[in-house]
Amino acid sequence: MKEITIYNTLKGRLETVSFEFTDENTTWFEDLEDYYIYRIADAFGGVVSHNK
């Protein structure tokens, strides 16, 4: 598990949550150096992105 900071749109604020990025819930973009997004995961009823 990793603690990440997300913006909760329902509450209108930043929150720290525990989340595990796995092959089952994550699309990785490691080989695409020109993109700012590193990975996107299904989480908390929505999508979580992780920047480089």
XYZ file of N, CA and C in Angstrom, residues 4-51:
144
model
N -1.205 8.152 -1.013
C -1.198 9.135 -2.087
C -2.173 10.251 -1.735
N -1.942 11.403 -2.294
C -2.849 12.532 -2.106
C -3.735 12.632 -3.328
N -5.053 12.692 -3.089
C -6.018 12.813 -4.178
C -6.878 14.042 -3.940
N -7.493 14.544 -5.007
C -8.482 15.603 -4.872
C -9.843 14.945 -4.909
N -10.566 15.019 -3.807
C -11.897 14.446 -3.700
C -12.889 15.476 -4.225
N -13.430 15.228 -5.418
C -14.334 16.200 -6.039
C -15.649 16.317 -5.283
N -16.092 15.250 -4.624
C -17.344 15.313 -3.864
C -17.213 16.191 -2.624
N -16.049 16.157 -1.991
C -15.806 16.958 -0.791
C -15.126 18.286 -1.099
N -14.584 18.424 -2.317
C -13.923 19.665 -2.714
C -12.633 19.931 -1.985
N -11.883 18.866 -1.677
C -10.618 19.054 -0.951
C -9.639 17.922 -1.243
N -8.380 18.156 -0.877
C -7.347 17.135 -0.982
C -7.453 16.175 0.199
N -7.188 14.898 -0.064
C -7.192 13.893 0.989
C -6.023 12.933 0.765
N -5.506 12.373 1.829
C -4.491 11.336 1.748
C -5.171 9.998 1.955
N -4.958 9.071 1.027
C -5.579 7.749 1.094
C -4.514 6.689 0.869
N -4.791 5.482 1.321
C -3.919 4.339 1.047
C -4.454 3.630 -0.180
N -3.556 3.335 -1.104
C -3.973 2.689 -2.344
C -2.836 1.829 -2.858
N -3.188 0.672 -3.429
C -2.188 -0.207 -4.006
C -2.368 -0.240 -5.518
N -1.357 0.221 -6.247
C -1.357 0.147 -7.706
C -0.956 -1.272 -8.096
N -1.842 -1.981 -8.801
C -1.571 -3.362 -9.217
C -1.792 -3.492 -10.717
N -1.378 -4.614 -11.269
C -1.611 -4.874 -12.694
C -3.102 -4.972 -13.011
N -3.902 -5.396 -12.050
C -5.341 -5.556 -12.272
C -6.096 -4.225 -12.317
N -5.626 -3.206 -11.611
C -6.387 -1.957 -11.543
C -5.670 -0.769 -12.183
N -4.515 -1.011 -12.812
C -3.695 0.107 -13.276
C -3.250 -0.068 -14.731
N -3.288 1.038 -15.468
C -2.685 1.118 -16.796
C -1.424 1.961 -16.649
N -0.284 1.391 -17.042
C 1.019 2.042 -16.873
C 1.458 2.702 -18.175
N 2.106 3.847 -18.073
C 2.620 4.579 -19.224
C 4.114 4.844 -19.077
N 4.848 3.927 -18.528
C 6.282 4.119 -18.256
C 7.100 4.351 -19.521
N 6.744 3.716 -20.620
C 7.541 3.814 -21.843
C 7.281 5.089 -22.645
N 6.316 5.878 -22.222
C 5.959 7.087 -22.964
C 6.549 8.302 -22.260
N 7.768 8.644 -22.580
C 8.488 9.712 -21.882
C 7.906 11.097 -22.111
N 7.188 11.297 -23.201
C 6.657 12.621 -23.512
C 5.357 12.941 -22.781
N 4.824 11.989 -22.022
C 3.550 12.207 -21.339
C 3.769 12.485 -19.867
N 2.928 13.355 -19.323
C 3.050 13.745 -17.929
C 2.442 12.696 -16.992
N 1.414 11.982 -17.447
C 0.757 10.962 -16.635
C 1.603 9.686 -16.651
N 1.869 9.137 -15.494
C 2.696 7.947 -15.338
C 1.847 6.675 -15.299
N 0.681 6.760 -14.610
C -0.220 5.620 -14.526
C -1.626 6.091 -14.177
N -2.605 5.299 -14.566
C -4.016 5.576 -14.273
C -4.598 4.305 -13.669
N -5.368 4.446 -12.570
C -5.926 3.280 -11.898
C -7.402 3.500 -11.583
N -8.157 2.405 -11.577
C -9.544 2.430 -11.123
C -9.526 2.385 -9.602
N -10.160 3.388 -8.963
C -10.145 3.436 -7.505
C -11.262 4.315 -6.980
N -11.819 3.931 -5.867
C -12.773 4.751 -5.141
C -13.962 5.162 -6.008
N -14.374 4.292 -6.919
C -15.498 4.591 -7.802
C -15.161 5.566 -8.907
N -13.896 5.791 -9.164
C -13.455 6.725 -10.195
C -12.093 6.341 -10.726
N -11.342 7.340 -11.123
C -10.013 7.116 -11.691
C -8.997 7.927 -10.906
N -7.850 7.310 -10.642
C -6.729 7.971 -9.974
C -5.583 8.008 -10.964
N -4.959 9.174 -11.139
C -3.777 9.255 -12.005
C -2.579 9.610 -11.131
N -1.423 9.186 -11.576
C -0.193 9.469 -10.856
C 0.778 10.120 -11.829
N 1.246 11.294 -11.479
C 2.165 12.042 -12.333
C 3.598 11.664 -12.028
